[in-house]
Short mmCIF file of N, CA, C and O in Angstrom, two decimals:
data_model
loop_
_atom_site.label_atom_id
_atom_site.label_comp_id
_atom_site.label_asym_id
_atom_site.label_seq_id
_atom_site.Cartn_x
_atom_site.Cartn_y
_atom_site.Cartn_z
N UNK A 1 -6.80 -6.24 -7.32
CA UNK A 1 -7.47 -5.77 -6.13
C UNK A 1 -7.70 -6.95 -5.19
O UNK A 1 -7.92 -8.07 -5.65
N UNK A 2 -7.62 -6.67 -3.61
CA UNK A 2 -7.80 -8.14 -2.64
C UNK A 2 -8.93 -7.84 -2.26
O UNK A 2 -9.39 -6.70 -2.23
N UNK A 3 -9.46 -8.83 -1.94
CA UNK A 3 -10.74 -8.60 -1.15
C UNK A 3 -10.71 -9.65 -0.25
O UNK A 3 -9.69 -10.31 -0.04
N UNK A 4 -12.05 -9.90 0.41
CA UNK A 4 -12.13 -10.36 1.62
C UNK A 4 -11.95 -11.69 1.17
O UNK A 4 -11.12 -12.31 1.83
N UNK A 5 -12.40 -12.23 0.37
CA UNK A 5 -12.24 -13.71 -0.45
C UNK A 5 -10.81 -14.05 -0.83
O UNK A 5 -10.62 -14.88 -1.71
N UNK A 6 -10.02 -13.60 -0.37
CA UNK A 6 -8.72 -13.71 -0.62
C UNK A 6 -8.26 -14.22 0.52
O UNK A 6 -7.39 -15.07 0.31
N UNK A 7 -8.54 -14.02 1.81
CA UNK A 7 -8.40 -14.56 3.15
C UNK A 7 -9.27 -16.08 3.37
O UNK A 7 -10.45 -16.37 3.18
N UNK A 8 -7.81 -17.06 3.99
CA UNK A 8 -8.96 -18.51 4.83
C UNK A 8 -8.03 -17.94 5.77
O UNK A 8 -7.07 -17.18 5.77
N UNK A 9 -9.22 -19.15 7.18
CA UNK A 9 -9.77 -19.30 8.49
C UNK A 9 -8.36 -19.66 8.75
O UNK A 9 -8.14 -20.52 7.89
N UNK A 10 -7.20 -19.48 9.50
CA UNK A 10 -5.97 -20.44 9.79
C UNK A 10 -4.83 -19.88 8.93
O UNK A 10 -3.74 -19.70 9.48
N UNK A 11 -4.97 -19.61 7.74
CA UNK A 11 -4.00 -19.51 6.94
C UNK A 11 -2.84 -18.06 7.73
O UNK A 11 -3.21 -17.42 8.72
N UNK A 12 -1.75 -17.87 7.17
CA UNK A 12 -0.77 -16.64 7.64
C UNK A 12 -1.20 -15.44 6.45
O UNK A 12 -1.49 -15.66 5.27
N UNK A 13 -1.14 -13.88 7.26
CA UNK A 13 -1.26 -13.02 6.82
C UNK A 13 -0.38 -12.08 7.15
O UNK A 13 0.31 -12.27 8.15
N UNK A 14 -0.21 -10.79 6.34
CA UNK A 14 0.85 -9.54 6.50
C UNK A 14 0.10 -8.52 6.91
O UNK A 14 -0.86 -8.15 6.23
N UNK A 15 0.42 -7.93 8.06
CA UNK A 15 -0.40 -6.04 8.49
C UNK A 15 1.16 -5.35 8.31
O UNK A 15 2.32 -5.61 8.62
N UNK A 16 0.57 -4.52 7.74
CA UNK A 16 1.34 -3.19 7.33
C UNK A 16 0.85 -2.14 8.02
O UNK A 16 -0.32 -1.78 8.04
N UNK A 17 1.85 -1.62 8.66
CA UNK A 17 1.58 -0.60 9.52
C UNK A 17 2.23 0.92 9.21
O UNK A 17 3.37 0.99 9.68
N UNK A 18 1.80 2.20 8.52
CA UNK A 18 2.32 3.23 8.31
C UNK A 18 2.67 4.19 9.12
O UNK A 18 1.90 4.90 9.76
N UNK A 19 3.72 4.22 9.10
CA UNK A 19 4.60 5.80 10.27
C UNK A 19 3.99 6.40 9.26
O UNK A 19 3.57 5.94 8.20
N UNK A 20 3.98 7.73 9.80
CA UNK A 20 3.88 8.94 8.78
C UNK A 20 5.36 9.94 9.76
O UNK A 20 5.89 9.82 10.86
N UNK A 21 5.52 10.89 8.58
CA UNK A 21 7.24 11.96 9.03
C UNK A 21 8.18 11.22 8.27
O UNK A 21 8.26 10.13 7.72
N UNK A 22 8.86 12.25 8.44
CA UNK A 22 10.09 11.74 7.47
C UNK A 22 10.91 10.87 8.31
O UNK A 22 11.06 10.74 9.53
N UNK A 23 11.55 10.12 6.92
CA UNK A 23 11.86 8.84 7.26
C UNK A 23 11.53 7.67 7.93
O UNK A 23 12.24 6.68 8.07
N UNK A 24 10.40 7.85 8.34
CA UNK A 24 9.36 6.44 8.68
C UNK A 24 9.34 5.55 7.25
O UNK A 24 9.32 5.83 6.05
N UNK A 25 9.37 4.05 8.23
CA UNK A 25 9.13 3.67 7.19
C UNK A 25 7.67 2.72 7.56
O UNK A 25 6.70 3.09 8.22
N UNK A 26 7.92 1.30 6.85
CA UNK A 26 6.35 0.17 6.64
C UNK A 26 6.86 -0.41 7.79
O UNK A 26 8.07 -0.52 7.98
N UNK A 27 5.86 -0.86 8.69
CA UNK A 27 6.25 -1.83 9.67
C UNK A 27 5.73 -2.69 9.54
O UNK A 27 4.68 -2.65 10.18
N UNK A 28 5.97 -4.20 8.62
CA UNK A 28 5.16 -5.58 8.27
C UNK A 28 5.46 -6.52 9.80
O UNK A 28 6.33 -6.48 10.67
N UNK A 29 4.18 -7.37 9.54
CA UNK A 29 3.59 -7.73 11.08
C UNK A 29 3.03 -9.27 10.24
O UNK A 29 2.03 -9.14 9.53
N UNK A 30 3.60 -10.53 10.32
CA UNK A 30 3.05 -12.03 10.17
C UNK A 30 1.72 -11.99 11.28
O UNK A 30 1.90 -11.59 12.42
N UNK A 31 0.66 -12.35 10.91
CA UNK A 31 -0.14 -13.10 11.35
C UNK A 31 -1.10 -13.94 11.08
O UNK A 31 -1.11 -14.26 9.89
N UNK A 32 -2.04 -14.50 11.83
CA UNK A 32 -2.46 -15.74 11.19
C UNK A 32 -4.35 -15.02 11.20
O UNK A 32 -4.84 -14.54 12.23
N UNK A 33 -5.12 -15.11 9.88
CA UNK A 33 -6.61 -15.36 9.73
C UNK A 33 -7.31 -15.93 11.03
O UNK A 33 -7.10 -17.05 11.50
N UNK A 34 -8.13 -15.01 11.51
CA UNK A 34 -8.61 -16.08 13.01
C UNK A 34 -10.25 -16.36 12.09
O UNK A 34 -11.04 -17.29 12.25
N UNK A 35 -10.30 -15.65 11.52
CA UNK A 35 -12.10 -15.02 11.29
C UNK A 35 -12.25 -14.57 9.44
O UNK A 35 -11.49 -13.76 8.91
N UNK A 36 -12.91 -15.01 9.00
CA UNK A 36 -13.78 -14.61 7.48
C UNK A 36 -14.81 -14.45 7.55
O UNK A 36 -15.59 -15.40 7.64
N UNK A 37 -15.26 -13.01 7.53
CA UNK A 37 -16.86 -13.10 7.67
C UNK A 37 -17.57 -12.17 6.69
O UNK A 37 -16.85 -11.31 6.19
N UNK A 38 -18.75 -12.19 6.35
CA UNK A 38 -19.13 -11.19 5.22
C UNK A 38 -18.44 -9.84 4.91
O UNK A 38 -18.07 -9.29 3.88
N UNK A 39 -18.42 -9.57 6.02
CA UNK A 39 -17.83 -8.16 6.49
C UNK A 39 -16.68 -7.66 6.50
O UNK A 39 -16.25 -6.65 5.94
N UNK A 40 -15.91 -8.83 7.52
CA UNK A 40 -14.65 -8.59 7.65
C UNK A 40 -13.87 -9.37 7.91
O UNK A 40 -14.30 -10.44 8.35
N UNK A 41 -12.40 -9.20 7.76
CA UNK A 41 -11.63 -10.23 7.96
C UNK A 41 -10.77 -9.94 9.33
O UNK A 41 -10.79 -8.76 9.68
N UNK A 42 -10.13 -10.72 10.03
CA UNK A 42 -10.03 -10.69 11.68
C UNK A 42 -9.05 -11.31 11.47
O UNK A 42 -9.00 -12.32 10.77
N UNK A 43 -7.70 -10.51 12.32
CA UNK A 43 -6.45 -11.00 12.64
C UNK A 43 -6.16 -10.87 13.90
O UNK A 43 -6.98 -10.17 14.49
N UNK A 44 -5.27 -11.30 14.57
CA UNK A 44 -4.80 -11.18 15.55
C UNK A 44 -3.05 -11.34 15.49
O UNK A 44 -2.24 -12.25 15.28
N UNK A 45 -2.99 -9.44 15.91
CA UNK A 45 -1.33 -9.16 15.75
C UNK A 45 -1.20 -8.04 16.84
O UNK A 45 -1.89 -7.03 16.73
N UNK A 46 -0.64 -8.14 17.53
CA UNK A 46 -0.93 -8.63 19.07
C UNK A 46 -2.30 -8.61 19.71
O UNK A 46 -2.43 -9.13 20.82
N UNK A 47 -3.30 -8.07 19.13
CA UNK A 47 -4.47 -7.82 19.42
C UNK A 47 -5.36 -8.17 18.24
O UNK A 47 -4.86 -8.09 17.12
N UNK A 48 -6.82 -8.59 18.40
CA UNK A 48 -8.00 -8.68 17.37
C UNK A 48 -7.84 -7.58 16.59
O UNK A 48 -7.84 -6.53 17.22
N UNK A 49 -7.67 -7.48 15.20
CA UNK A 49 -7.84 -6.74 14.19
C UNK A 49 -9.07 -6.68 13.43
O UNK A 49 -9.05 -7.83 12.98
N UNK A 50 -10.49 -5.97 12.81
CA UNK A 50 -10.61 -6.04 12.09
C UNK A 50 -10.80 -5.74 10.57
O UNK A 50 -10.92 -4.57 10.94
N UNK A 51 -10.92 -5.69 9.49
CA UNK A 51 -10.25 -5.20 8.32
C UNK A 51 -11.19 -5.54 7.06
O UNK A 51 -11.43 -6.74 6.94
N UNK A 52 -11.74 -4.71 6.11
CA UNK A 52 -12.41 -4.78 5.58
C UNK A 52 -12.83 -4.26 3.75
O UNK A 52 -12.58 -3.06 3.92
N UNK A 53 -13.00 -4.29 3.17
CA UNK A 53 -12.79 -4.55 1.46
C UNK A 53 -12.53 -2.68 1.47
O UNK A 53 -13.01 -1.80 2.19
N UNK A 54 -11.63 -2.63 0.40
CA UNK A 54 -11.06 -0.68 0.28
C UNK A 54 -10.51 -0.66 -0.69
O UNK A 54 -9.48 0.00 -0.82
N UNK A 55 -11.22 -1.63 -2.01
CA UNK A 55 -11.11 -1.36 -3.48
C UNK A 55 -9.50 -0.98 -3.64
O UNK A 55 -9.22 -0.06 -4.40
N UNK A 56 -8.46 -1.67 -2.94
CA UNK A 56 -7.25 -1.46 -3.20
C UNK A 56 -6.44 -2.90 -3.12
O UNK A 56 -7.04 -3.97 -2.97
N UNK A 57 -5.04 -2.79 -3.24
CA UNK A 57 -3.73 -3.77 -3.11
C UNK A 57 -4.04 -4.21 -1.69
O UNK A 57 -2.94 -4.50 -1.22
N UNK A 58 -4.86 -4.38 -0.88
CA UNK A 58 -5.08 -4.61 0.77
C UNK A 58 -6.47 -4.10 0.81
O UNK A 58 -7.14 -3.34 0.12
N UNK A 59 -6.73 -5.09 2.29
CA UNK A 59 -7.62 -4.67 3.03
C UNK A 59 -7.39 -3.44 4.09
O UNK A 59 -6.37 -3.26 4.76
N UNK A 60 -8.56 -2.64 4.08
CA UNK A 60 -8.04 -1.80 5.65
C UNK A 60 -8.55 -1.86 6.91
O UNK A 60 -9.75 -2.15 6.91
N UNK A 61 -8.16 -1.73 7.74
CA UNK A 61 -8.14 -1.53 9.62
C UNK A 61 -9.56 -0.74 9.42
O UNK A 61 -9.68 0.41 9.01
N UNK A 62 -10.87 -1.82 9.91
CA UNK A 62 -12.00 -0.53 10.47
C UNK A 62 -11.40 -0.55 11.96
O UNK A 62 -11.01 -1.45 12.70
N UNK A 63 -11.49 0.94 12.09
CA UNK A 63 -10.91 1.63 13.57
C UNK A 63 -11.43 3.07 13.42
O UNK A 63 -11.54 3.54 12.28
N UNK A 64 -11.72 3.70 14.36
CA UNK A 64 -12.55 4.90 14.47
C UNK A 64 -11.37 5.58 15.13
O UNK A 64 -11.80 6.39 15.95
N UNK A 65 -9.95 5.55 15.08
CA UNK A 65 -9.04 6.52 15.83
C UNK A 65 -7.72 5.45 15.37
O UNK A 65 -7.54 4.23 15.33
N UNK A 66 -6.89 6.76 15.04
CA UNK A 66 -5.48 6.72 14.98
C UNK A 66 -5.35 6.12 13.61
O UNK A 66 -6.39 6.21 12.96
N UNK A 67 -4.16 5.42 12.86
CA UNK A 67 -4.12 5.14 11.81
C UNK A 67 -4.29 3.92 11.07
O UNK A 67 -3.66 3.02 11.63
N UNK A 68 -4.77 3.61 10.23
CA UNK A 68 -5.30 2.35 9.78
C UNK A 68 -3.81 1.32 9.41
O UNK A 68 -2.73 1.65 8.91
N UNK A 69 -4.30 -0.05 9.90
CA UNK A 69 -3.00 -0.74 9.12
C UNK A 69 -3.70 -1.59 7.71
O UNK A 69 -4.87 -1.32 7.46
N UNK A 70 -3.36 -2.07 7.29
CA UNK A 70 -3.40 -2.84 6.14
C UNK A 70 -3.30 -3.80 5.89
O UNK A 70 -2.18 -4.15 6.27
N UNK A 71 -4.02 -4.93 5.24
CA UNK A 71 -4.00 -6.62 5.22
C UNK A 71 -3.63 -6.67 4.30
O UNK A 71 -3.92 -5.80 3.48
N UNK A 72 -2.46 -8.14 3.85
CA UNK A 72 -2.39 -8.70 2.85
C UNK A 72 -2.27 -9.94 2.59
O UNK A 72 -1.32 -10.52 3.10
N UNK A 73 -3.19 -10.70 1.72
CA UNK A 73 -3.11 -12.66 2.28
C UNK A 73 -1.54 -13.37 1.89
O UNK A 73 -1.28 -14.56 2.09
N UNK A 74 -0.48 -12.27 1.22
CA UNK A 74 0.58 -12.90 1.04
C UNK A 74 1.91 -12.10 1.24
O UNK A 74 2.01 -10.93 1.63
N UNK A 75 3.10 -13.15 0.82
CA UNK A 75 4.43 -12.09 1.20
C UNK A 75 4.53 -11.42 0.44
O UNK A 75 4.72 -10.22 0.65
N UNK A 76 4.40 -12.16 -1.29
CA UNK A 76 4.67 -11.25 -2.03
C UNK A 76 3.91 -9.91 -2.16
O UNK A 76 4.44 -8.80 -2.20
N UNK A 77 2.48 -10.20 -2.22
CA UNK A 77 1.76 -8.86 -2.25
C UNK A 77 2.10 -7.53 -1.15
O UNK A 77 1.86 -6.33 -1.31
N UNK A 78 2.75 -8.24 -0.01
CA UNK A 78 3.21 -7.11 0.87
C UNK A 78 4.47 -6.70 0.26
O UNK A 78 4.71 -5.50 0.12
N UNK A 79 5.50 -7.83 -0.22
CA UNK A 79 6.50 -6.74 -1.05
C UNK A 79 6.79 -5.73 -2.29
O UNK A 79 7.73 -5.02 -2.66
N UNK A 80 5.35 -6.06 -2.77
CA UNK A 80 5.00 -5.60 -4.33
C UNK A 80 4.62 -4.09 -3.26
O UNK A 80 5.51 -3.24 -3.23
N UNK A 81 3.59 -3.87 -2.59
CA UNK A 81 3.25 -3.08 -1.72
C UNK A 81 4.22 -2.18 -1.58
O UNK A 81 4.21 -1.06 -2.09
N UNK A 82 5.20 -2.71 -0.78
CA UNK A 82 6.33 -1.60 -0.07
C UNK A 82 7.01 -1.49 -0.91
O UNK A 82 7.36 -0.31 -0.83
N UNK A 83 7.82 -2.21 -2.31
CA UNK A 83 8.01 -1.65 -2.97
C UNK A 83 7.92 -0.08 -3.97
O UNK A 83 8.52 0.96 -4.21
N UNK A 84 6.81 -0.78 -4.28
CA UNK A 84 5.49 0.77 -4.60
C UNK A 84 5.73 1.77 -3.94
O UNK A 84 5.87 2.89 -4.44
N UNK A 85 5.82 1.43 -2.34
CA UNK A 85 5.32 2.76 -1.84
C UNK A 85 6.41 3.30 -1.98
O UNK A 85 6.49 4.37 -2.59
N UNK A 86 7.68 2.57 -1.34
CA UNK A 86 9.37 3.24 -1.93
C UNK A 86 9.27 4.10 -2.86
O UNK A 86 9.61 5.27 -2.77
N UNK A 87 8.80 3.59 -3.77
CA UNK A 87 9.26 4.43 -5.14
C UNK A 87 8.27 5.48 -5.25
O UNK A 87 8.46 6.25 -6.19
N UNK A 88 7.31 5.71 -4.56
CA UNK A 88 6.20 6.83 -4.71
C UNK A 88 6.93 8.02 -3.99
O UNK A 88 6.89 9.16 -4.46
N UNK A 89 7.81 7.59 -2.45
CA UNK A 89 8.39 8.59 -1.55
C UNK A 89 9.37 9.05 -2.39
O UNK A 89 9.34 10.24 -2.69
N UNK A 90 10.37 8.22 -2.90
CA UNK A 90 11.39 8.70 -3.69
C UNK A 90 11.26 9.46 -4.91
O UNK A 90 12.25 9.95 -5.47
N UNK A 91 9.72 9.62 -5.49
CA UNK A 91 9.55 10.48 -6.59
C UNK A 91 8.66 11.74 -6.40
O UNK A 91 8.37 12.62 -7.21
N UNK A 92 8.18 11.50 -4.55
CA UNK A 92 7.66 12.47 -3.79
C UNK A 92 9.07 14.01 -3.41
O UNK A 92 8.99 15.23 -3.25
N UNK A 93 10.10 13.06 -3.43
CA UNK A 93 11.17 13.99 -2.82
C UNK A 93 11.80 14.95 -4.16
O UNK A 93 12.76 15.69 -3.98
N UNK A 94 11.10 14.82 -5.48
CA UNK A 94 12.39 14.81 -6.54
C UNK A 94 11.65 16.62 -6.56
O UNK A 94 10.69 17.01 -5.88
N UNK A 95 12.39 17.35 -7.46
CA UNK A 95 12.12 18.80 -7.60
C UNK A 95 12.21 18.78 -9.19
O UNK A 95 12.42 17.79 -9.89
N UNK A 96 11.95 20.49 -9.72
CA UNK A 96 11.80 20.38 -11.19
C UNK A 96 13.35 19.91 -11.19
O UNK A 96 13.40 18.87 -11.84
N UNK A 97 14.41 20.21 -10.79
CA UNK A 97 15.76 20.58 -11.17
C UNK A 97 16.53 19.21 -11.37
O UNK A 97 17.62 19.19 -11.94
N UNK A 98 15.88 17.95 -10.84
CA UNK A 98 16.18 16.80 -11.23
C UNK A 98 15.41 16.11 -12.84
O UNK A 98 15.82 15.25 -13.61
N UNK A 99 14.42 16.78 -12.86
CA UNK A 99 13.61 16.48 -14.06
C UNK A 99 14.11 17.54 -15.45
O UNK A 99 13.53 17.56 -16.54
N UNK A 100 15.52 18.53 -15.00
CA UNK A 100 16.18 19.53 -15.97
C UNK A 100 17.28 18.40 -16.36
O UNK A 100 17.87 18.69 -17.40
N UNK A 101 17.63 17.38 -15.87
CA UNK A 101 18.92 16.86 -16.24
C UNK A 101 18.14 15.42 -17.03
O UNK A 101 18.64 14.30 -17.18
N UNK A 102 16.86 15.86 -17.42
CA UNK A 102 16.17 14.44 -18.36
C UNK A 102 16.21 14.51 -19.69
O UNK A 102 15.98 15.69 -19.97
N UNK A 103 16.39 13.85 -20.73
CA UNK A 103 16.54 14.20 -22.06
C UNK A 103 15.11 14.56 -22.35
O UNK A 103 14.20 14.05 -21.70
N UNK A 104 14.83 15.59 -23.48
CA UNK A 104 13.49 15.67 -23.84
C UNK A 104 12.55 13.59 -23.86
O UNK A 104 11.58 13.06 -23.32
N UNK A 105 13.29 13.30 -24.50
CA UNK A 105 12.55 11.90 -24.94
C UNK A 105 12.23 11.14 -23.59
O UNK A 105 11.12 10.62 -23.50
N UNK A 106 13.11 11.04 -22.55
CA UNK A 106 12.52 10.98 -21.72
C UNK A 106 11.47 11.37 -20.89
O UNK A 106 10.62 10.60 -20.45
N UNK A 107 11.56 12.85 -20.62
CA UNK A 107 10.33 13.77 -20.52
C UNK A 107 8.80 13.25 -21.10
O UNK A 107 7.84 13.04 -20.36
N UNK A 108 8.79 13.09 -22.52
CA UNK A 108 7.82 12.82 -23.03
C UNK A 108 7.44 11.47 -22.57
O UNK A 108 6.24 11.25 -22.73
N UNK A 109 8.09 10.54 -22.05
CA UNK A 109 8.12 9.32 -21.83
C UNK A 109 7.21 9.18 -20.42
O UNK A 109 6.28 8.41 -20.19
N UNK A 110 7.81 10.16 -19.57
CA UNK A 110 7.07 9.85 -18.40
C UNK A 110 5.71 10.87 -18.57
O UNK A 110 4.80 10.72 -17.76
N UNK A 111 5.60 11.80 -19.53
CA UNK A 111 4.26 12.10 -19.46
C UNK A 111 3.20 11.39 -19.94
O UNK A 111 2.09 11.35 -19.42
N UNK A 112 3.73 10.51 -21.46
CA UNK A 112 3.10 9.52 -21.78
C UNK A 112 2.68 8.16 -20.04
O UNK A 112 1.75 7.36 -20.16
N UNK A 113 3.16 8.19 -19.27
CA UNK A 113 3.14 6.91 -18.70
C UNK A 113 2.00 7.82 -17.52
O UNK A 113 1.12 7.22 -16.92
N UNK A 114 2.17 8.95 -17.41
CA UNK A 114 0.91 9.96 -16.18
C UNK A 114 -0.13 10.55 -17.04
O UNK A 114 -1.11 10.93 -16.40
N UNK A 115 -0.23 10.80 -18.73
CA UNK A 115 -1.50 10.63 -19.21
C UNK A 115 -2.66 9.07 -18.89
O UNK A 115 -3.81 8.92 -18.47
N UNK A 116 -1.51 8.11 -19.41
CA UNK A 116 -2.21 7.00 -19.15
C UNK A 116 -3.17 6.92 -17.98
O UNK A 116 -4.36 6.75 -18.22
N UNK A 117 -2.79 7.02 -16.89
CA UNK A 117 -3.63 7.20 -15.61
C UNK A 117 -4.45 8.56 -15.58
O UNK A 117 -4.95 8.64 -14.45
N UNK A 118 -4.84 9.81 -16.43
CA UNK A 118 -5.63 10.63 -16.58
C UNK A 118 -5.11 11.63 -15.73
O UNK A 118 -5.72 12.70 -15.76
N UNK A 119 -4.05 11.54 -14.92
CA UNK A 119 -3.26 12.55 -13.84
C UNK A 119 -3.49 14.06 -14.52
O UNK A 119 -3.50 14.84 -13.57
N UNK A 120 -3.67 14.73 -15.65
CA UNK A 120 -3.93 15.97 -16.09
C UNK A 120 -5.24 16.22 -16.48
O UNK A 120 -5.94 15.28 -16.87
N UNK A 121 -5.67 17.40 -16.43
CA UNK A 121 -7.27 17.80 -17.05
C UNK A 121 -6.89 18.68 -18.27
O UNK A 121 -7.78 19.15 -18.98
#
């Protein structure tokens, strides 16, 4: 998890910016830490950002309209990121009829791996 302590004053940072619709994709954005403050952390990508702890892989955009972007204090964590999300869309698109051509053992395999996370009641 990142938090605000993960950001210095100067250092370079990643905003991730989400399209939503199909086929949008991540729009990553370099910028540099202007600000660390209890609260929040402050970028400037083309404009003052600020962004604040959301118990996740990033910080998020406080903004009261339109869609939040996302901080990250490094490259890799932004590619671990979009990675992820790739593979979430691509298993967003799948139907039962791709999961008919899985061997049972497999089957059991990926239910074992979505018990783990409690995904069923």
């Amino acid at each position: 998890m990142i938090t605000i302590k993960d950001f210095k004053t100067g250092e370079p940072c990643y905003i991730v910016e989400k399209s939503y619709g199909r086929g949008k994709n991540l729009e990553v954005k370099e910028a540099v830490v202007e600000k660390v403050g209890r609260k929040y952390v402050t970028a400037n990508c083309p404009w003052e950002r600020k962004y604040e702890n959301f118990n996740a892989d990033y910080l998020m955009e406080a903004t009261s309209y339109g869609s939040s972007s996302y901080l990250f204090p490094s490259k890799k964590a932004v590619e671990e990121y979009v990675e992820k999300e790739e593979l979430i869309r691509f298993l967003n698109r799948l139907d039962s009829y791709h999961y008919e051509r899985c061997s049972l053992e497999d089957l059991k395999k990926i239910m074992e791996i979505l018990k783990k996370y409690n995904l069923f009641s």
